[in-house]
mmCIF file of N, CA, C and O and ligand atoms in Angstrom:
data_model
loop_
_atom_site.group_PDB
_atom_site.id
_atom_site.type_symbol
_atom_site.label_atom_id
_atom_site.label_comp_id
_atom_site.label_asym_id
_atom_site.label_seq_id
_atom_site.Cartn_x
_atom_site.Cartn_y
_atom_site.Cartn_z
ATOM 1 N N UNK A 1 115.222 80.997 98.636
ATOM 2 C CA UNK A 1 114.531 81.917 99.537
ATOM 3 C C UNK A 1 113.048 81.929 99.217
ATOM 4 O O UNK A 1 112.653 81.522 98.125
ATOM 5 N N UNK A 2 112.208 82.392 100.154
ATOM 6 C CA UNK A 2 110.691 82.222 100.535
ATOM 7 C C UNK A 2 110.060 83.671 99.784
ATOM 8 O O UNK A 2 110.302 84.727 100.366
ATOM 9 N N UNK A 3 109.605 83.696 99.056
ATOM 10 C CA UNK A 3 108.494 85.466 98.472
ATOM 11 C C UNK A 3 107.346 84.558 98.703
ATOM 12 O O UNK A 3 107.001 83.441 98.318
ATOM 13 N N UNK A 4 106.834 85.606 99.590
ATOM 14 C CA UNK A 4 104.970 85.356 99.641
ATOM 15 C C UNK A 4 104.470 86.394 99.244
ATOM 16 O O UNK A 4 105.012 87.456 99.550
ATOM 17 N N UNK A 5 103.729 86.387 98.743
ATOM 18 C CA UNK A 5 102.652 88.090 97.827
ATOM 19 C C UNK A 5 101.558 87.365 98.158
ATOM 20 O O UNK A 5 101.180 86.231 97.861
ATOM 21 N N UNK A 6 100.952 88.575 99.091
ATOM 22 C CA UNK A 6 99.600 88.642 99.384
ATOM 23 C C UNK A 6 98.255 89.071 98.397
ATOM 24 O O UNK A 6 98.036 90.278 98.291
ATOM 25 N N UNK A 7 97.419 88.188 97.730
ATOM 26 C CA UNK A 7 96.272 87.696 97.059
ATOM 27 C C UNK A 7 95.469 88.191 97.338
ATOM 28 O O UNK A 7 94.629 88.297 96.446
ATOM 29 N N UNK A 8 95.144 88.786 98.584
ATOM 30 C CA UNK A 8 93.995 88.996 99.140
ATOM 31 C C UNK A 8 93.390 90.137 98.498
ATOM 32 O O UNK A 8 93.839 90.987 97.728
ATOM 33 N N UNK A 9 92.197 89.928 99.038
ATOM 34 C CA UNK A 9 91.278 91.522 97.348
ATOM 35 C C UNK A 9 92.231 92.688 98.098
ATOM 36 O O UNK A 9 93.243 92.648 97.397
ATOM 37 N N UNK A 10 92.431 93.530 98.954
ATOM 38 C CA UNK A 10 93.032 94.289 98.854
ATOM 39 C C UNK A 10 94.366 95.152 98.051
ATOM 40 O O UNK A 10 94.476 96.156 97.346
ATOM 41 N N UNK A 11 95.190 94.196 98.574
ATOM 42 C CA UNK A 11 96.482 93.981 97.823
ATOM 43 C C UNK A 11 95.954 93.363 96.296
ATOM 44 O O UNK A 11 96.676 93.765 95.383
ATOM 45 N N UNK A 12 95.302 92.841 96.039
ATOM 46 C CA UNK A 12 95.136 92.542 94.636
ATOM 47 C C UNK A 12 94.744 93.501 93.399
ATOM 48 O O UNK A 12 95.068 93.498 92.211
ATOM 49 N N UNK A 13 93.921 94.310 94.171
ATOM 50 C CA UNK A 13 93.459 95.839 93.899
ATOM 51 C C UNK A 13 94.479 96.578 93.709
ATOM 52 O O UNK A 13 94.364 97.513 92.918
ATOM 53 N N UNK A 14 96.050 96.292 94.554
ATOM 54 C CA UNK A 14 96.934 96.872 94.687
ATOM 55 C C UNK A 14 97.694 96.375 93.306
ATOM 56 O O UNK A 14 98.362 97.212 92.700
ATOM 57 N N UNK A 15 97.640 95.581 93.008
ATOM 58 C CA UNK A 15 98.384 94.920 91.818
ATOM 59 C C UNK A 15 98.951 93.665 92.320
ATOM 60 O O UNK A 15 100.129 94.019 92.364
ATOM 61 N N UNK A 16 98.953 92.707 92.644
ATOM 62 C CA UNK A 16 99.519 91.511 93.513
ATOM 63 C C UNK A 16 99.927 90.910 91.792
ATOM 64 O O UNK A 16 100.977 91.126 91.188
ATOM 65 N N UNK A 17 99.162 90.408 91.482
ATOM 66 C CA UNK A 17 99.212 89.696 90.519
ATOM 67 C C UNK A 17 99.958 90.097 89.345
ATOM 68 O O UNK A 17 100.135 89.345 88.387
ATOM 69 N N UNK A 18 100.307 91.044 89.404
ATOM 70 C CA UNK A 18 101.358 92.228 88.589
ATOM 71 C C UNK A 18 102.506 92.158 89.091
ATOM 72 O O UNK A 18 103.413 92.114 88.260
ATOM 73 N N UNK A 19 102.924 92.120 90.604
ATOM 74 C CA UNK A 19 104.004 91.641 91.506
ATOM 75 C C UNK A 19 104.185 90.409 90.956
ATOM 76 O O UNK A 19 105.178 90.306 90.236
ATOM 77 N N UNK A 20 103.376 89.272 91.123
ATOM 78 C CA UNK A 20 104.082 88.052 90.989
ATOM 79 C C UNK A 20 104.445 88.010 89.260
ATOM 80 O O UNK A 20 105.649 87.959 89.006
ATOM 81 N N UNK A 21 103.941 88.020 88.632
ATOM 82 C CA UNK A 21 104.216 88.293 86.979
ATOM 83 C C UNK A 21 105.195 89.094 86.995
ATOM 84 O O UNK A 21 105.827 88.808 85.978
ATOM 85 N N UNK A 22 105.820 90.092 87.625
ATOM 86 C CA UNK A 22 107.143 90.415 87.446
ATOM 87 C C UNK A 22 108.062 89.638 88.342
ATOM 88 O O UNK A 22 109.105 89.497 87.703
ATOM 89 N N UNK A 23 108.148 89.198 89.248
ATOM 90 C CA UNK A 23 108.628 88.742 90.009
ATOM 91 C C UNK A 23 109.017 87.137 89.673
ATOM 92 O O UNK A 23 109.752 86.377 90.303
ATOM 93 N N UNK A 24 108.386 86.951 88.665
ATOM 94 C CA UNK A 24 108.674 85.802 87.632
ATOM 95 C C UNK A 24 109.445 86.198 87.036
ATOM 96 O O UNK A 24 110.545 85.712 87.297
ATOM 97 N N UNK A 25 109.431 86.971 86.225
ATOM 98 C CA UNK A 25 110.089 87.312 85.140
ATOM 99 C C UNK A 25 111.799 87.621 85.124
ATOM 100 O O UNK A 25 112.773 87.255 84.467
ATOM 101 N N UNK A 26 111.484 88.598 86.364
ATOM 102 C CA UNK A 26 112.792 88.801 87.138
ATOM 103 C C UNK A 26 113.492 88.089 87.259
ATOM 104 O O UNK A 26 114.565 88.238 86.675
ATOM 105 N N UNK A 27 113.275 86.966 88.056
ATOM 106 C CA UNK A 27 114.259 85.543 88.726
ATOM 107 C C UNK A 27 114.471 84.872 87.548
ATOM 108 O O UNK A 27 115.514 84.218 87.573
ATOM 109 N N UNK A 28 113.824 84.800 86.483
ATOM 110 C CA UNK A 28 113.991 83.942 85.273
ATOM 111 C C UNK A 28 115.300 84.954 84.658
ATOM 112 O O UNK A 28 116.444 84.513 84.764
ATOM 113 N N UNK A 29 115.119 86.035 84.151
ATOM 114 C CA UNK A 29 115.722 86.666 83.373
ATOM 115 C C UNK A 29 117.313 86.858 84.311
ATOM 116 O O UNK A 29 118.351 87.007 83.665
ATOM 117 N N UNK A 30 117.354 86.830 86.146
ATOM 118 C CA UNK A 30 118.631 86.771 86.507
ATOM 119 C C UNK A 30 118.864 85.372 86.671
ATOM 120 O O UNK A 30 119.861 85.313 87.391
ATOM 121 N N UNK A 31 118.443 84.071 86.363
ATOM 122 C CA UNK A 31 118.844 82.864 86.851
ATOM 123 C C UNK A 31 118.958 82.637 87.667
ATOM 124 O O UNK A 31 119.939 81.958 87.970
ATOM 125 N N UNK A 32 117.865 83.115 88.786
ATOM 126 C CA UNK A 32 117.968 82.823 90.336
ATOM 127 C C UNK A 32 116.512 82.028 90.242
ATOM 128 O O UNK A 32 115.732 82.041 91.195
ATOM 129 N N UNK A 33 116.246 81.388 89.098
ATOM 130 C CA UNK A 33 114.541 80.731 89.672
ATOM 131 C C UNK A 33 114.724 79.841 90.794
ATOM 132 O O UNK A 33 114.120 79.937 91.863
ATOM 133 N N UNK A 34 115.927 78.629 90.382
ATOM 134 C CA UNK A 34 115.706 77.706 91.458
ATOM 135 C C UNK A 34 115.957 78.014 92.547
ATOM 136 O O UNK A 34 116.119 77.165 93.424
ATOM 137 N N UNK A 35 116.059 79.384 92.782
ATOM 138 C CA UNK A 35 116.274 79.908 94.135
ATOM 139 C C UNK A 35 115.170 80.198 94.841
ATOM 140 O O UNK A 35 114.756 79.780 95.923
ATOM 141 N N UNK A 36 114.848 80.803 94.239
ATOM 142 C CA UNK A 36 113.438 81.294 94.910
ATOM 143 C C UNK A 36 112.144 80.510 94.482
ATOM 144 O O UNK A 36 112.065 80.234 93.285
ATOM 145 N N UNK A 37 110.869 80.021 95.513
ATOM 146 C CA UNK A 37 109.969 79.271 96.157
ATOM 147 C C UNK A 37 109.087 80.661 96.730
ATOM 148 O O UNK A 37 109.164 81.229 97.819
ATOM 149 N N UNK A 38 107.913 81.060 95.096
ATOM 150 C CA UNK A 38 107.223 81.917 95.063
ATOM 151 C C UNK A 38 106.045 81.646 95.546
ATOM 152 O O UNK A 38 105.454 80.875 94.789
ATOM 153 N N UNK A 39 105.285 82.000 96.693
ATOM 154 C CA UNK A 39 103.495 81.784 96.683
ATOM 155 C C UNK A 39 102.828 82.878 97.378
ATOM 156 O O UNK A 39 103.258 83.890 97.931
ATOM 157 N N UNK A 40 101.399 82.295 97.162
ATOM 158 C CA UNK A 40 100.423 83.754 97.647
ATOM 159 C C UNK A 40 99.931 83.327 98.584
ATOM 160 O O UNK A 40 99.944 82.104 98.721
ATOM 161 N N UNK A 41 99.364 84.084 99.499
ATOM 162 C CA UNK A 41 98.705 83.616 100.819
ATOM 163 C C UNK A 41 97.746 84.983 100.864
ATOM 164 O O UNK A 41 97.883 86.131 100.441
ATOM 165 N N UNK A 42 96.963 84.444 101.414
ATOM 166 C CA UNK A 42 95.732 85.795 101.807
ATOM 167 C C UNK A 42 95.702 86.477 102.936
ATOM 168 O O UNK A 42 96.468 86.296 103.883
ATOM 169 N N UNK A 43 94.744 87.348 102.871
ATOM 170 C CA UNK A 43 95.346 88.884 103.836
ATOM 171 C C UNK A 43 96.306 88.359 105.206
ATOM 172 O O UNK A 43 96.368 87.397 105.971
ATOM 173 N N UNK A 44 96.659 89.031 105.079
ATOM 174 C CA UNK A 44 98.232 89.007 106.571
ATOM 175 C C UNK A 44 97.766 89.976 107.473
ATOM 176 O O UNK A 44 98.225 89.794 108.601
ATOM 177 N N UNK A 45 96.649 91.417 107.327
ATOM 178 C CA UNK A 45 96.623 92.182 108.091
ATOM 179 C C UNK A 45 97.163 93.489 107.810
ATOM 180 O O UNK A 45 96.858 94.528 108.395
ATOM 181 N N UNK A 46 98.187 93.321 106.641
ATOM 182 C CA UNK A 46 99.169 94.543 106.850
ATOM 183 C C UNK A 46 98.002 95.382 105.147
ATOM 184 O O UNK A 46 98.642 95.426 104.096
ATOM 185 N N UNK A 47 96.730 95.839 105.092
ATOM 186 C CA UNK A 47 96.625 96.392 103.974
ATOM 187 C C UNK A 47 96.726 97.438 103.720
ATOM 188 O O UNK A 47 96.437 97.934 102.631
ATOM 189 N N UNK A 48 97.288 98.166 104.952
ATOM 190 C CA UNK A 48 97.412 99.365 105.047
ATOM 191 C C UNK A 48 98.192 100.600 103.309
ATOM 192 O O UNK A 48 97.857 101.610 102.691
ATOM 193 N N UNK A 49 99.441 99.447 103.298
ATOM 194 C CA UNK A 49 100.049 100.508 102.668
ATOM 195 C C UNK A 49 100.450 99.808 100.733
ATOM 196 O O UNK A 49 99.611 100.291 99.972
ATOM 197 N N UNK A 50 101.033 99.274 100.298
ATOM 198 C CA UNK A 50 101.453 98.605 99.182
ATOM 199 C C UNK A 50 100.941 97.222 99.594
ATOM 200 O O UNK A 50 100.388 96.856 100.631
ATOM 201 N N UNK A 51 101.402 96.340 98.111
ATOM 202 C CA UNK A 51 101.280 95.175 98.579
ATOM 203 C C UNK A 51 102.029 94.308 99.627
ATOM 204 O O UNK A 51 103.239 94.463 99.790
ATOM 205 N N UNK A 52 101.289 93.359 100.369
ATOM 206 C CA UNK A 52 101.909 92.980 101.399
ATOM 207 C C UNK A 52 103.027 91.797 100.954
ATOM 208 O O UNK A 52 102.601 90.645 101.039
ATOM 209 N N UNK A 53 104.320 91.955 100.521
ATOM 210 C CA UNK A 53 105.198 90.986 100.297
ATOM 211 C C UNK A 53 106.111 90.308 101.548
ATOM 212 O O UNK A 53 106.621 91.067 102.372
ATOM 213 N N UNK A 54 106.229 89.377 101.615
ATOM 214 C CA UNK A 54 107.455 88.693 102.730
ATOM 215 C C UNK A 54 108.325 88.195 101.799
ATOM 216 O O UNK A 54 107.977 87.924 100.650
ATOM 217 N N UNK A 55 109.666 88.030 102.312
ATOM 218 C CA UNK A 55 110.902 87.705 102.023
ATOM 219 C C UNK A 55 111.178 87.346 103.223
ATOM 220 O O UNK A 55 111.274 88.027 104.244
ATOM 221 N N UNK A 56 111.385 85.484 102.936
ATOM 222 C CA UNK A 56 111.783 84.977 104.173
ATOM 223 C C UNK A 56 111.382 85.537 105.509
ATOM 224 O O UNK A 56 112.289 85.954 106.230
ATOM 225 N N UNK A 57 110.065 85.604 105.956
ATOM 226 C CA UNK A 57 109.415 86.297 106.833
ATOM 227 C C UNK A 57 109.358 87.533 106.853
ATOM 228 O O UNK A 57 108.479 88.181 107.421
ATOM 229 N N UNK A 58 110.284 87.975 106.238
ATOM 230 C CA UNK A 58 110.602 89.396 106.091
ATOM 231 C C UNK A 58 109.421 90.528 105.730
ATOM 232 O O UNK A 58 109.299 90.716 104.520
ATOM 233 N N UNK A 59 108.665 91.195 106.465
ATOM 234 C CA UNK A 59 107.714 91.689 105.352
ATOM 235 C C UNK A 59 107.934 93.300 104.594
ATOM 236 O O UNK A 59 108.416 94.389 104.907
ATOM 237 N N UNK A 60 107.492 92.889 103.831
ATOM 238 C CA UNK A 60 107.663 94.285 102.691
ATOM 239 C C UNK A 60 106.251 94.690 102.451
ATOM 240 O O UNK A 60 105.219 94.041 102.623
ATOM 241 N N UNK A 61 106.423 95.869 102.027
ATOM 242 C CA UNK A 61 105.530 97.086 101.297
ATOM 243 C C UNK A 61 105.932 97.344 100.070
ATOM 244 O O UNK A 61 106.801 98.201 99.907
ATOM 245 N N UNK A 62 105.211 96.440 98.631
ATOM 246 C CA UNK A 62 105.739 97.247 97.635
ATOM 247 C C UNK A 62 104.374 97.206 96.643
ATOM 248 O O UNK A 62 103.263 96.820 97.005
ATOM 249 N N UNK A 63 104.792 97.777 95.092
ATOM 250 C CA UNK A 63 104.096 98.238 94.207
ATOM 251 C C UNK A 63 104.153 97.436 93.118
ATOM 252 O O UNK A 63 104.674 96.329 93.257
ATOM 253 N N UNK A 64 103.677 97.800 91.939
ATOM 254 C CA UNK A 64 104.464 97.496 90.699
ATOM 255 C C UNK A 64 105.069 98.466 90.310
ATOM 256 O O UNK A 64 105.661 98.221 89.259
ATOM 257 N N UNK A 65 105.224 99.642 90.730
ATOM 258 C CA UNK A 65 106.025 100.786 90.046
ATOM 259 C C UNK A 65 107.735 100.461 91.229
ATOM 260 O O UNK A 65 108.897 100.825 91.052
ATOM 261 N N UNK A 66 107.135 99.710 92.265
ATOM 262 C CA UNK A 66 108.607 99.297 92.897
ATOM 263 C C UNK A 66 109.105 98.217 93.164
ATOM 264 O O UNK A 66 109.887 98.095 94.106
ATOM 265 N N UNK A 67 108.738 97.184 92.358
ATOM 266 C CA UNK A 67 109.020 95.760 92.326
ATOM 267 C C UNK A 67 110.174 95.761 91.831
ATOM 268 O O UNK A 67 110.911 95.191 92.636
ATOM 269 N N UNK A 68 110.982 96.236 90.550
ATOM 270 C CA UNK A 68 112.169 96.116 90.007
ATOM 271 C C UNK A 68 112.791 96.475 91.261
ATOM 272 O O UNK A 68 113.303 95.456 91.724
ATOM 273 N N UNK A 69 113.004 97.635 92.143
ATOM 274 C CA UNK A 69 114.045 97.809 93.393
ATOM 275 C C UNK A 69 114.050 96.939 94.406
ATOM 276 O O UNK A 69 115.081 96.658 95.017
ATOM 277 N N UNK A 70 112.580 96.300 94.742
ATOM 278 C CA UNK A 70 112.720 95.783 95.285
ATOM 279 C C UNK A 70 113.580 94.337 95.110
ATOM 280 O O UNK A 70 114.443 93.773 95.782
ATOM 281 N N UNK A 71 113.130 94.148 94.297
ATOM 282 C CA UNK A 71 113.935 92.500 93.526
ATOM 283 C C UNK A 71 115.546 92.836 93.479
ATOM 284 O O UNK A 71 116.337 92.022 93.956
ATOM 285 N N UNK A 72 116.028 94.134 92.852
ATOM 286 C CA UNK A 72 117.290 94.751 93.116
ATOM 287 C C UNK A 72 117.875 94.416 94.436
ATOM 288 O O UNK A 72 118.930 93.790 94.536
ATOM 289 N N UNK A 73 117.243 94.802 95.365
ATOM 290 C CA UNK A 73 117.766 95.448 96.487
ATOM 291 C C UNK A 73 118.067 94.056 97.318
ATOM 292 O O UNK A 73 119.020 93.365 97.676
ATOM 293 N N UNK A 74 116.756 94.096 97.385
ATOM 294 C CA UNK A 74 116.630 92.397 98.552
ATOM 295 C C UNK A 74 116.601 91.222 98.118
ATOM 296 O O UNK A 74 117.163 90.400 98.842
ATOM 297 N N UNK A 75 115.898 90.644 96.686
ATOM 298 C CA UNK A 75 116.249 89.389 96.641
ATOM 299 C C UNK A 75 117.707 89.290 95.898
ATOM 300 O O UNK A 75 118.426 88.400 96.352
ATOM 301 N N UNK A 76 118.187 89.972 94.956
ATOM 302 C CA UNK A 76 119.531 89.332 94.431
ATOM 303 C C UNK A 76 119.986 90.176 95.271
ATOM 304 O O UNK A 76 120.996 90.514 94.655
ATOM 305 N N UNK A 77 120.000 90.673 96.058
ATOM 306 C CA UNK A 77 121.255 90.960 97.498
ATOM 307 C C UNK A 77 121.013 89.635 98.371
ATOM 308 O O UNK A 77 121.862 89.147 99.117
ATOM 309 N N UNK A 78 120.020 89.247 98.208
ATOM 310 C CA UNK A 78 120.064 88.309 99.263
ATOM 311 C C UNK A 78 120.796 87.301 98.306
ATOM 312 O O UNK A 78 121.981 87.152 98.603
ATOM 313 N N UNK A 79 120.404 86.647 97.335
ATOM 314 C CA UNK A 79 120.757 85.423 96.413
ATOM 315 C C UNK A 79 121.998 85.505 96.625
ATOM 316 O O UNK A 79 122.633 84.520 97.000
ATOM 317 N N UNK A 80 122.536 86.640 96.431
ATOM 318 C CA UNK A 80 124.439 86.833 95.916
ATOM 319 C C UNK A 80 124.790 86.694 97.285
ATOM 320 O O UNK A 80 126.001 86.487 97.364
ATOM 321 N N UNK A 81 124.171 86.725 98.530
ATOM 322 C CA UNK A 81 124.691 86.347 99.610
ATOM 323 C C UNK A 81 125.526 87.141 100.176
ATOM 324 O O UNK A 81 126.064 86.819 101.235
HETATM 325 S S1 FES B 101 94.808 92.036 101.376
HETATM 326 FE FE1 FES B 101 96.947 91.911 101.444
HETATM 327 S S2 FES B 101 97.481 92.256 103.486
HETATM 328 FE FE2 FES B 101 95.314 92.395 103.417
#
Protein backbone atom coordinates (compact mmCIF):
# COMPACT_ATOMS: atom_id res chain seq x y z
CA UNK A 1 0.00 0.00 0.00
CA UNK A 2 0.80 3.77 -0.98
CA UNK A 3 1.50 6.47 2.46
CA UNK A 4 2.26 9.85 1.10
CA UNK A 5 3.11 12.52 3.98
CA UNK A 6 3.03 15.82 2.94
CA UNK A 7 6.67 17.83 3.25
CA UNK A 8 5.47 20.87 2.54
CA UNK A 9 6.58 23.82 5.19
CA UNK A 10 3.24 23.72 6.53
CA UNK A 11 2.63 20.28 7.48
CA UNK A 12 6.29 20.12 8.28
CA UNK A 13 5.78 22.71 10.97
CA UNK A 14 3.13 20.23 11.74
CA UNK A 15 5.61 17.47 12.36
CA UNK A 16 5.73 15.56 8.88
CA UNK A 17 9.00 14.38 9.42
CA UNK A 18 8.08 12.98 12.88
CA UNK A 19 5.14 11.13 10.93
CA UNK A 20 7.42 9.54 8.60
CA UNK A 21 10.11 8.52 11.40
CA UNK A 22 7.35 6.86 13.11
CA UNK A 23 5.75 5.53 10.42
CA UNK A 24 9.03 3.75 9.77
CA UNK A 25 9.39 2.47 12.73
CA UNK A 26 5.96 1.15 12.93
CA UNK A 27 5.93 -1.03 9.69
CA UNK A 28 9.40 -2.27 10.69
CA UNK A 29 8.54 -3.22 14.21
CA UNK A 30 4.95 -4.98 12.68
CA UNK A 31 6.72 -6.60 9.58
CA UNK A 32 4.62 -4.98 7.15
CA UNK A 33 7.73 -2.92 5.52
CA UNK A 34 7.56 -4.69 2.27
CA UNK A 35 4.20 -3.67 2.26
CA UNK A 36 4.14 -0.42 2.38
CA UNK A 37 5.86 2.18 -0.45
CA UNK A 38 6.42 5.37 1.84
CA UNK A 39 6.96 9.03 0.14
CA UNK A 40 6.55 12.76 0.54
CA UNK A 41 5.10 15.02 -1.88
CA UNK A 42 4.52 18.75 -1.33
CA UNK A 43 1.56 20.80 -0.40
CA UNK A 44 -1.74 18.96 -1.66
CA UNK A 45 -3.84 22.01 -0.51
CA UNK A 46 -5.34 20.36 2.43
CA UNK A 47 -3.15 22.62 5.30
CA UNK A 48 -5.87 23.35 6.94
CA UNK A 49 -5.93 20.87 9.73
CA UNK A 50 -3.02 18.01 10.77
CA UNK A 51 -0.66 16.68 8.58
CA UNK A 52 -1.78 15.97 5.20
CA UNK A 53 -1.35 12.00 4.91
CA UNK A 54 -2.85 9.71 1.95
CA UNK A 55 -3.32 6.09 2.18
CA UNK A 56 -3.78 4.78 -1.13
CA UNK A 57 -5.37 8.06 -2.22
CA UNK A 58 -7.02 8.03 0.75
CA UNK A 59 -6.46 11.30 2.52
CA UNK A 60 -5.93 11.69 6.18
CA UNK A 61 -5.50 14.33 8.86
CA UNK A 62 -3.05 13.30 11.39
CA UNK A 63 -0.40 14.29 14.12
CA UNK A 64 2.36 12.81 15.89
CA UNK A 65 0.37 12.54 19.00
CA UNK A 66 -2.01 10.38 16.42
CA UNK A 67 0.13 8.49 14.21
CA UNK A 68 0.23 5.26 16.44
CA UNK A 69 -3.94 5.10 15.78
CA UNK A 70 -3.63 5.95 12.84
CA UNK A 71 -1.13 3.16 11.71
CA UNK A 72 -3.52 0.96 14.15
CA UNK A 73 -6.53 1.65 12.55
CA UNK A 74 -5.87 1.98 8.77
CA UNK A 75 -2.70 0.67 7.71
CA UNK A 76 -2.52 -2.81 9.58
CA UNK A 77 -6.36 -2.95 9.06
CA UNK A 78 -5.68 -2.48 5.76
CA UNK A 79 -2.38 -4.93 5.56
CA UNK A 80 -4.39 -7.77 7.47
CA UNK A 81 -6.90 -7.27 4.74
S1 LIG B 1 1.86 21.89 3.47
FE1 LIG B 1 0.94 19.96 3.65
S2 LIG B 1 -0.94 20.13 2.66
FE2 LIG B 1 -0.02 22.09 2.49
Amino acid sequence: MKIVVCIGSSCHLKGSRQIIESLQYLAEKNLIKDKIELSGTFCTGNCTEGVCVTLDEKPFSISPATVDAFFEREVLGAARG
